[in-house]
PDB file of C-alpha atoms in Angstrom:
ATOM      1  CA  UNK A   1      35.148  14.167  -3.038  1.00 53.00           C
ATOM      2  CA  UNK A   2      33.059  14.391  -6.215  1.00 63.00           C
ATOM      3  CA  UNK A   3      29.416  13.598  -5.717  1.00 79.00           C
ATOM      4  CA  UNK A   4      28.008  10.614  -7.566  1.00 82.00           C
ATOM      5  CA  UNK A   5      25.593  11.202 -10.421  1.00 86.00           C
ATOM      6  CA  UNK A   6      22.189   9.576 -10.418  1.00 85.00           C
ATOM      7  CA  UNK A   7      22.995   7.732 -13.649  1.00 90.00           C
ATOM      8  CA  UNK A   8      26.062   6.209 -12.011  1.00 91.00           C
ATOM      9  CA  UNK A   9      24.014   5.124  -8.989  1.00 90.00           C
ATOM     10  CA  UNK A  10      21.342   3.682 -11.252  1.00 92.00           C
ATOM     11  CA  UNK A  11      23.756   1.674 -13.428  1.00 93.00           C
ATOM     12  CA  UNK A  12      25.956   0.448 -10.558  1.00 94.00           C
ATOM     13  CA  UNK A  13      23.026  -0.635  -8.402  1.00 94.00           C
ATOM     14  CA  UNK A  14      21.339  -2.442 -11.291  1.00 95.00           C
ATOM     15  CA  UNK A  15      24.513  -4.422 -12.050  1.00 94.00           C
ATOM     16  CA  UNK A  16      24.833  -5.328  -8.362  1.00 95.00           C
ATOM     17  CA  UNK A  17      21.222  -6.503  -8.149  1.00 95.00           C
ATOM     18  CA  UNK A  18      21.590  -8.555 -11.321  1.00 95.00           C
ATOM     19  CA  UNK A  19      24.573 -10.350  -9.771  1.00 94.00           C
ATOM     20  CA  UNK A  20      22.612 -10.713  -6.532  1.00 94.00           C
ATOM     21  CA  UNK A  21      19.697 -12.499  -8.207  1.00 94.00           C
ATOM     22  CA  UNK A  22      21.978 -14.428 -10.557  1.00 92.00           C
ATOM     23  CA  UNK A  23      23.866 -15.870  -7.574  1.00 92.00           C
ATOM     24  CA  UNK A  24      20.569 -17.063  -6.096  1.00 88.00           C
ATOM     25  CA  UNK A  25      19.440 -18.613  -9.396  1.00 86.00           C
ATOM     26  CA  UNK A  26      22.623 -19.593 -11.288  1.00 86.00           C
ATOM     27  CA  UNK A  27      20.721 -21.762 -13.768  1.00 84.00           C
ATOM     28  CA  UNK A  28      18.285 -18.990 -14.699  1.00 86.00           C
ATOM     29  CA  UNK A  29      18.488 -16.157 -17.183  1.00 90.00           C
ATOM     30  CA  UNK A  30      18.201 -12.808 -15.356  1.00 92.00           C
ATOM     31  CA  UNK A  31      16.899  -9.782 -17.239  1.00 94.00           C
ATOM     32  CA  UNK A  32      18.061  -6.339 -16.095  1.00 93.00           C
ATOM     33  CA  UNK A  33      17.513  -2.995 -17.792  1.00 93.00           C
ATOM     34  CA  UNK A  34      16.927   0.680 -17.044  1.00 92.00           C
ATOM     35  CA  UNK A  35      14.161   3.136 -17.892  1.00 89.00           C
ATOM     36  CA  UNK A  36      11.297   0.775 -18.696  1.00 89.00           C
ATOM     37  CA  UNK A  37       7.840   2.214 -19.123  1.00 88.00           C
ATOM     38  CA  UNK A  38       5.035   0.900 -16.968  1.00 87.00           C
ATOM     39  CA  UNK A  39       1.475   1.656 -15.924  1.00 73.00           C
ATOM     40  CA  UNK A  40       0.210   2.095 -12.350  1.00 66.00           C
ATOM     41  CA  UNK A  41      -3.455   2.802 -11.647  1.00 62.00           C
ATOM     42  CA  UNK A  42      -3.954   4.063 -15.209  1.00 67.00           C
ATOM     43  CA  UNK A  43      -0.936   6.389 -14.952  1.00 68.00           C
ATOM     44  CA  UNK A  44       2.176   5.978 -17.056  1.00 75.00           C
ATOM     45  CA  UNK A  45       5.596   5.866 -15.426  1.00 81.00           C
ATOM     46  CA  UNK A  46       9.201   4.918 -16.041  1.00 86.00           C
ATOM     47  CA  UNK A  47      11.064   2.671 -13.603  1.00 89.00           C
ATOM     48  CA  UNK A  48      14.778   3.348 -13.027  1.00 89.00           C
ATOM     49  CA  UNK A  49      15.590  -0.349 -13.081  1.00 93.00           C
ATOM     50  CA  UNK A  50      13.748  -3.628 -13.611  1.00 95.00           C
ATOM     51  CA  UNK A  51      14.998  -7.163 -13.009  1.00 95.00           C
ATOM     52  CA  UNK A  52      13.175 -10.365 -13.895  1.00 94.00           C
ATOM     53  CA  UNK A  53      13.791 -14.103 -13.879  1.00 93.00           C
ATOM     54  CA  UNK A  54      11.742 -17.295 -13.904  1.00 91.00           C
ATOM     55  CA  UNK A  55      11.634 -19.212 -10.643  1.00 85.00           C
ATOM     56  CA  UNK A  56      11.293 -22.980 -10.277  1.00 80.00           C
ATOM     57  CA  UNK A  57       7.523 -22.869 -10.771  1.00 83.00           C
ATOM     58  CA  UNK A  58       7.859 -20.917 -14.032  1.00 85.00           C
ATOM     59  CA  UNK A  59       6.547 -17.701 -12.513  1.00 91.00           C
ATOM     60  CA  UNK A  60       8.272 -14.545 -13.800  1.00 92.00           C
ATOM     61  CA  UNK A  61       9.598 -12.958 -10.607  1.00 94.00           C
ATOM     62  CA  UNK A  62      10.251  -9.209 -10.798  1.00 94.00           C
ATOM     63  CA  UNK A  63      12.171  -6.581  -8.835  1.00 94.00           C
ATOM     64  CA  UNK A  64      11.921  -2.830  -9.419  1.00 94.00           C
ATOM     65  CA  UNK A  65      14.486  -0.223  -8.420  1.00 93.00           C
ATOM     66  CA  UNK A  66      14.424   3.544  -7.847  1.00 90.00           C
ATOM     67  CA  UNK A  67      17.767   5.395  -7.753  1.00 88.00           C
ATOM     68  CA  UNK A  68      18.505   8.688  -5.993  1.00 83.00           C
ATOM     69  CA  UNK A  69      21.555  10.944  -5.685  1.00 80.00           C
ATOM     70  CA  UNK A  70      22.277  14.274  -3.958  1.00 70.00           C
ATOM     71  CA  UNK A  71      20.397  16.084  -6.730  1.00 67.00           C
ATOM     72  CA  UNK A  72      17.108  14.419  -5.816  1.00 62.00           C
ATOM     73  CA  UNK A  73      17.696  14.491  -2.069  1.00 56.00           C
ATOM     74  CA  UNK A  74      14.332  16.165  -1.444  1.00 60.00           C
ATOM     75  CA  UNK A  75      12.443  12.907  -1.968  1.00 58.00           C
ATOM     76  CA  UNK A  76      14.403  11.305   0.905  1.00 59.00           C
ATOM     77  CA  UNK A  77      13.036  13.739   3.469  1.00 64.00           C
ATOM     78  CA  UNK A  78      10.249  12.801   5.814  1.00 64.00           C
ATOM     79  CA  UNK A  79       7.077  14.840   5.301  1.00 66.00           C
ATOM     80  CA  UNK A  80       4.550  14.796   8.158  1.00 66.00           C
ATOM     81  CA  UNK A  81       0.845  14.539   7.357  1.00 67.00           C
ATOM     82  CA  UNK A  82      -0.449  16.738  10.168  1.00 67.00           C
ATOM     83  CA  UNK A  83      -3.939  17.092   8.708  1.00 75.00           C
ATOM     84  CA  UNK A  84      -4.330  13.307   8.518  1.00 69.00           C
ATOM     85  CA  UNK A  85      -3.095  12.968  12.108  1.00 74.00           C
ATOM     86  CA  UNK A  86      -5.640  15.422  13.541  1.00 82.00           C
ATOM     87  CA  UNK A  87      -8.492  14.043  11.432  1.00 84.00           C
ATOM     88  CA  UNK A  88      -7.732  10.513  12.648  1.00 81.00           C
ATOM     89  CA  UNK A  89      -7.547  11.687  16.254  1.00 84.00           C
ATOM     90  CA  UNK A  90     -10.828  13.597  15.989  1.00 87.00           C
ATOM     91  CA  UNK A  91     -12.726  10.897  14.110  1.00 89.00           C
ATOM     92  CA  UNK A  92     -11.565   8.088  16.403  1.00 88.00           C
ATOM     93  CA  UNK A  93     -12.485  10.186  19.461  1.00 89.00           C
ATOM     94  CA  UNK A  94     -16.017  10.859  18.155  1.00 90.00           C
ATOM     95  CA  UNK A  95     -16.608   7.230  17.189  1.00 91.00           C
ATOM     96  CA  UNK A  96     -15.276   5.810  20.452  1.00 90.00           C
ATOM     97  CA  UNK A  97     -17.224   8.289  22.588  1.00 88.00           C
ATOM     98  CA  UNK A  98     -20.379   7.418  20.624  1.00 90.00           C
ATOM     99  CA  UNK A  99     -19.762   3.713  21.163  1.00 89.00           C
ATOM    100  CA  UNK A 100     -19.322   4.118  24.930  1.00 88.00           C
ATOM    101  CA  UNK A 101     -22.367   6.418  25.071  1.00 87.00           C
ATOM    102  CA  UNK A 102     -24.455   3.574  23.675  1.00 88.00           C
ATOM    103  CA  UNK A 103     -22.871   1.003  25.990  1.00 86.00           C
ATOM    104  CA  UNK A 104     -23.538   3.149  29.080  1.00 87.00           C
ATOM    105  CA  UNK A 105     -27.227   3.668  28.216  1.00 84.00           C
ATOM    106  CA  UNK A 106     -28.586   2.890  31.680  1.00 82.00           C
ATOM    107  CA  UNK A 107     -25.925   4.804  33.590  1.00 84.00           C
ATOM    108  CA  UNK A 108     -26.433   8.070  35.479  1.00 85.00           C
ATOM    109  CA  UNK A 109     -26.082  10.974  33.033  1.00 85.00           C
ATOM    110  CA  UNK A 110     -23.113  12.779  34.631  1.00 83.00           C
ATOM    111  CA  UNK A 111     -21.162   9.519  35.019  1.00 86.00           C
ATOM    112  CA  UNK A 112     -22.105   8.475  31.505  1.00 86.00           C
ATOM    113  CA  UNK A 113     -20.713  11.741  30.088  1.00 86.00           C
ATOM    114  CA  UNK A 114     -17.537  11.558  32.188  1.00 89.00           C
ATOM    115  CA  UNK A 115     -16.704   7.941  31.396  1.00 88.00           C
ATOM    116  CA  UNK A 116     -17.508   8.314  27.687  1.00 88.00           C
ATOM    117  CA  UNK A 117     -15.214  11.352  27.341  1.00 89.00           C
ATOM    118  CA  UNK A 118     -12.351   9.905  29.389  1.00 89.00           C
ATOM    119  CA  UNK A 119     -12.409   6.499  27.740  1.00 89.00           C
ATOM    120  CA  UNK A 120     -12.870   8.121  24.329  1.00 87.00           C
ATOM    121  CA  UNK A 121      -9.743  10.225  24.883  1.00 89.00           C
ATOM    122  CA  UNK A 122      -7.697   7.250  26.120  1.00 90.00           C
ATOM    123  CA  UNK A 123      -8.653   4.931  23.272  1.00 90.00           C
ATOM    124  CA  UNK A 124      -8.349   7.577  20.533  1.00 88.00           C
ATOM    125  CA  UNK A 125      -4.831   8.424  21.747  1.00 87.00           C
ATOM    126  CA  UNK A 126      -4.001   4.705  21.708  1.00 88.00           C
ATOM    127  CA  UNK A 127      -5.256   4.457  18.115  1.00 86.00           C
ATOM    128  CA  UNK A 128      -3.149   7.393  16.944  1.00 82.00           C
ATOM    129  CA  UNK A 129      -0.079   6.066  18.787  1.00 82.00           C
ATOM    130  CA  UNK A 130      -0.480   2.766  16.957  1.00 81.00           C
ATOM    131  CA  UNK A 131      -0.763   4.604  13.636  1.00 76.00           C
ATOM    132  CA  UNK A 132       2.339   6.666  14.449  1.00 69.00           C
ATOM    133  CA  UNK A 133       4.258   3.449  14.988  1.00 68.00           C
ATOM    134  CA  UNK A 134       3.135   2.261  11.563  1.00 66.00           C
ATOM    135  CA  UNK A 135       4.210   5.580   9.931  1.00 64.00           C
ATOM    136  CA  UNK A 136       0.677   6.394   8.744  1.00 69.00           C
ATOM    137  CA  UNK A 137       1.148  10.095   9.459  1.00 64.00           C
ATOM    138  CA  UNK A 138       4.335  10.746   7.534  1.00 66.00           C
ATOM    139  CA  UNK A 139       5.690   9.933   4.111  1.00 65.00           C
ATOM    140  CA  UNK A 140       8.901   9.825   2.128  1.00 64.00           C
ATOM    141  CA  UNK A 141       8.543  10.728  -1.529  1.00 68.00           C
ATOM    142  CA  UNK A 142      10.908   7.970  -2.590  1.00 75.00           C
ATOM    143  CA  UNK A 143       8.853   5.315  -0.768  1.00 80.00           C
ATOM    144  CA  UNK A 144       5.688   6.441  -2.520  1.00 79.00           C
ATOM    145  CA  UNK A 145       7.565   6.560  -5.815  1.00 80.00           C
ATOM    146  CA  UNK A 146       9.043   3.064  -5.677  1.00 83.00           C
ATOM    147  CA  UNK A 147       5.652   1.648  -4.673  1.00 84.00           C
ATOM    148  CA  UNK A 148       4.265   2.915  -7.987  1.00 84.00           C
ATOM    149  CA  UNK A 149       6.436   0.426  -9.871  1.00 89.00           C
ATOM    150  CA  UNK A 150       4.700  -2.984  -9.670  1.00 89.00           C
ATOM    151  CA  UNK A 151       7.050  -5.832  -8.705  1.00 92.00           C
ATOM    152  CA  UNK A 152       7.436  -8.750  -6.316  1.00 94.00           C
ATOM    153  CA  UNK A 153      10.346  -6.947  -4.656  1.00 95.00           C
ATOM    154  CA  UNK A 154      11.189  -3.256  -4.570  1.00 95.00           C
ATOM    155  CA  UNK A 155      14.574  -1.598  -4.055  1.00 95.00           C
ATOM    156  CA  UNK A 156      15.890   1.893  -3.408  1.00 91.00           C
ATOM    157  CA  UNK A 157      19.446   2.692  -4.538  1.00 92.00           C
ATOM    158  CA  UNK A 158      21.086   5.711  -2.863  1.00 90.00           C
ATOM    159  CA  UNK A 159      24.416   7.397  -3.441  1.00 88.00           C
ATOM    160  CA  UNK A 160      26.536   7.256  -0.279  1.00 88.00           C
ATOM    161  CA  UNK A 161      26.591  11.069   0.031  1.00 84.00           C
ATOM    162  CA  UNK A 162      22.796  11.329  -0.234  1.00 80.00           C
ATOM    163  CA  UNK A 163      22.374   8.529   2.315  1.00 81.00           C
ATOM    164  CA  UNK A 164      24.767  10.058   4.856  1.00 80.00           C
ATOM    165  CA  UNK A 165      23.061  13.422   4.591  1.00 74.00           C
ATOM    166  CA  UNK A 166      19.617  11.815   4.891  1.00 67.00           C
ATOM    167  CA  UNK A 167      20.608   9.651   7.861  1.00 64.00           C
ATOM    168  CA  UNK A 168      22.132  12.621   9.683  1.00 62.00           C
ATOM    169  CA  UNK A 169      18.969  14.707   9.355  1.00 56.00           C
ATOM    170  CA  UNK A 170      16.296  11.984   9.434  1.00 61.00           C
ATOM    171  CA  UNK A 171      17.852   9.876  12.184  1.00 55.00           C
ATOM    172  CA  UNK A 172      17.122   6.577  10.457  1.00 68.00           C
ATOM    173  CA  UNK A 173      13.455   7.288   9.718  1.00 76.00           C
ATOM    174  CA  UNK A 174      13.861   6.363   6.041  1.00 79.00           C
ATOM    175  CA  UNK A 175      15.272   2.954   6.997  1.00 81.00           C
ATOM    176  CA  UNK A 176      12.464   2.315   9.483  1.00 81.00           C
ATOM    177  CA  UNK A 177       9.820   3.341   6.946  1.00 83.00           C
ATOM    178  CA  UNK A 178      11.413   1.214   4.205  1.00 85.00           C
ATOM    179  CA  UNK A 179      11.488  -1.787   6.527  1.00 87.00           C
ATOM    180  CA  UNK A 180       7.828  -1.263   7.429  1.00 83.00           C
ATOM    181  CA  UNK A 181       6.921  -1.072   3.731  1.00 86.00           C
ATOM    182  CA  UNK A 182       9.097  -4.067   2.795  1.00 90.00           C
ATOM    183  CA  UNK A 183      11.418  -2.034   0.539  1.00 92.00           C
ATOM    184  CA  UNK A 184      15.120  -2.931   0.249  1.00 93.00           C
ATOM    185  CA  UNK A 185      17.974  -0.386   0.273  1.00 93.00           C
ATOM    186  CA  UNK A 186      21.422  -0.481  -1.336  1.00 93.00           C
ATOM    187  CA  UNK A 187      24.098   2.194  -0.915  1.00 92.00           C
ATOM    188  CA  UNK A 188      26.370   2.996  -3.873  1.00 93.00           C
ATOM    189  CA  UNK A 189      29.892   4.366  -3.394  1.00 91.00           C
ATOM    190  CA  UNK A 190      32.664   5.359  -5.803  1.00 89.00           C
ATOM    191  CA  UNK A 191      34.556   2.520  -7.434  1.00 89.00           C
ATOM    192  CA  UNK A 192      31.334   0.601  -8.144  1.00 87.00           C
ATOM    193  CA  UNK A 193      31.063  -0.409  -4.489  1.00 92.00           C
ATOM    194  CA  UNK A 194      27.592  -1.390  -3.301  1.00 93.00           C
ATOM    195  CA  UNK A 195      26.433  -2.201   0.217  1.00 93.00           C
ATOM    196  CA  UNK A 196      23.096  -3.878   0.909  1.00 93.00           C
ATOM    197  CA  UNK A 197      21.622  -2.032   3.868  1.00 89.00           C
ATOM    198  CA  UNK A 198      18.196  -3.630   3.930  1.00 91.00           C
ATOM    199  CA  UNK A 199      16.715  -6.605   2.105  1.00 93.00           C
ATOM    200  CA  UNK A 200      13.198  -6.257   0.670  1.00 93.00           C
ATOM    201  CA  UNK A 201      10.296  -8.264   1.989  1.00 90.00           C
ATOM    202  CA  UNK A 202       9.580 -11.266  -0.188  1.00 86.00           C
ATOM    203  CA  UNK A 203       5.986 -12.139  -1.056  1.00 86.00           C
ATOM    204  CA  UNK A 204       4.564 -15.148   0.751  1.00 81.00           C
ATOM    205  CA  UNK A 205       3.554 -16.757  -2.531  1.00 79.00           C
ATOM    206  CA  UNK A 206       3.527 -16.029  -6.250  1.00 77.00           C
ATOM    207  CA  UNK A 207       0.643 -14.160  -7.791  1.00 81.00           C
ATOM    208  CA  UNK A 208      -1.545 -15.849 -10.384  1.00 82.00           C
ATOM    209  CA  UNK A 209      -0.221 -13.373 -12.961  1.00 87.00           C
ATOM    210  CA  UNK A 210       3.267 -11.877 -12.984  1.00 91.00           C
ATOM    211  CA  UNK A 211       3.889  -8.148 -12.640  1.00 91.00           C
ATOM    212  CA  UNK A 212       5.909  -8.342 -15.868  1.00 92.00           C
ATOM    213  CA  UNK A 213       2.634  -7.786 -17.723  1.00 90.00           C
ATOM    214  CA  UNK A 214       2.591  -4.253 -16.295  1.00 89.00           C
ATOM    215  CA  UNK A 215       5.614  -3.306 -18.435  1.00 90.00           C
ATOM    216  CA  UNK A 216       5.723  -2.358 -22.115  1.00 85.00           C
ATOM    217  CA  UNK A 217       8.403  -4.835 -23.244  1.00 85.00           C
ATOM    218  CA  UNK A 218       6.863  -7.805 -21.504  1.00 88.00           C
ATOM    219  CA  UNK A 219       6.934 -10.172 -24.511  1.00 88.00           C
ATOM    220  CA  UNK A 220      10.579  -9.505 -25.368  1.00 90.00           C
ATOM    221  CA  UNK A 221      11.547  -9.888 -21.708  1.00 90.00           C
ATOM    222  CA  UNK A 222       9.777 -13.240 -21.440  1.00 88.00           C
ATOM    223  CA  UNK A 223      11.466 -14.422 -24.668  1.00 88.00           C
ATOM    224  CA  UNK A 224      14.830 -13.436 -23.205  1.00 87.00           C
ATOM    225  CA  UNK A 225      14.138 -15.370 -20.009  1.00 86.00           C
ATOM    226  CA  UNK A 226      13.247 -18.487 -22.009  1.00 83.00           C
ATOM    227  CA  UNK A 227      16.546 -18.560 -23.915  1.00 76.00           C
ATOM    228  CA  UNK A 228      18.167 -21.042 -21.462  1.00 60.00           C
ATOM    229  CA  UNK A 229      15.150 -23.319 -21.216  1.00 56.00           C
TER     230      UNK A 229
END
């Protein structure tokens, strides 16, 4: 079976997402285009796909998309941050021991040392375990990349071959991390077939200013969205 190109994944996923948002807002104009320039923390970038529409309150709601195929599989791999893990463990241990040392001021010295060290170890391990559960000590390049594209919702589009290979090696870590970060995932197969694997987390409320202002063609996009009004 021929592997899907990244351009195919990008175009197919964008068309699917346009239909997805259009079905939710049939009376609204939905903008969808590829390769739009944007700025994130004073750095220039280019998003693989951007979708935008006006919701009932007039707010320009946006969704960004990052597409990956077998050729860019490396960004789907989990990369542990061992240095960050050990620094967190050490720092939390020192701080917690110091806190208990102050609390046990009037205690006998040997008992004070023993309890401070034991409780410091227990609580610092608990802190790092919590952070492990929140994926603070590992990263996927694609997660970091899609987060650089400002939008109300963020999506990752994967070719089916890249996803199967990633899932076999990663054991579902990418899905868990995406869910924790609120990023949606769609899987693209041959024949323009698209499967929604994970929906993105929706913001609790609209911002005062839309993310559309982070993109170069903001004025033309807004004009396009106002065509049906």
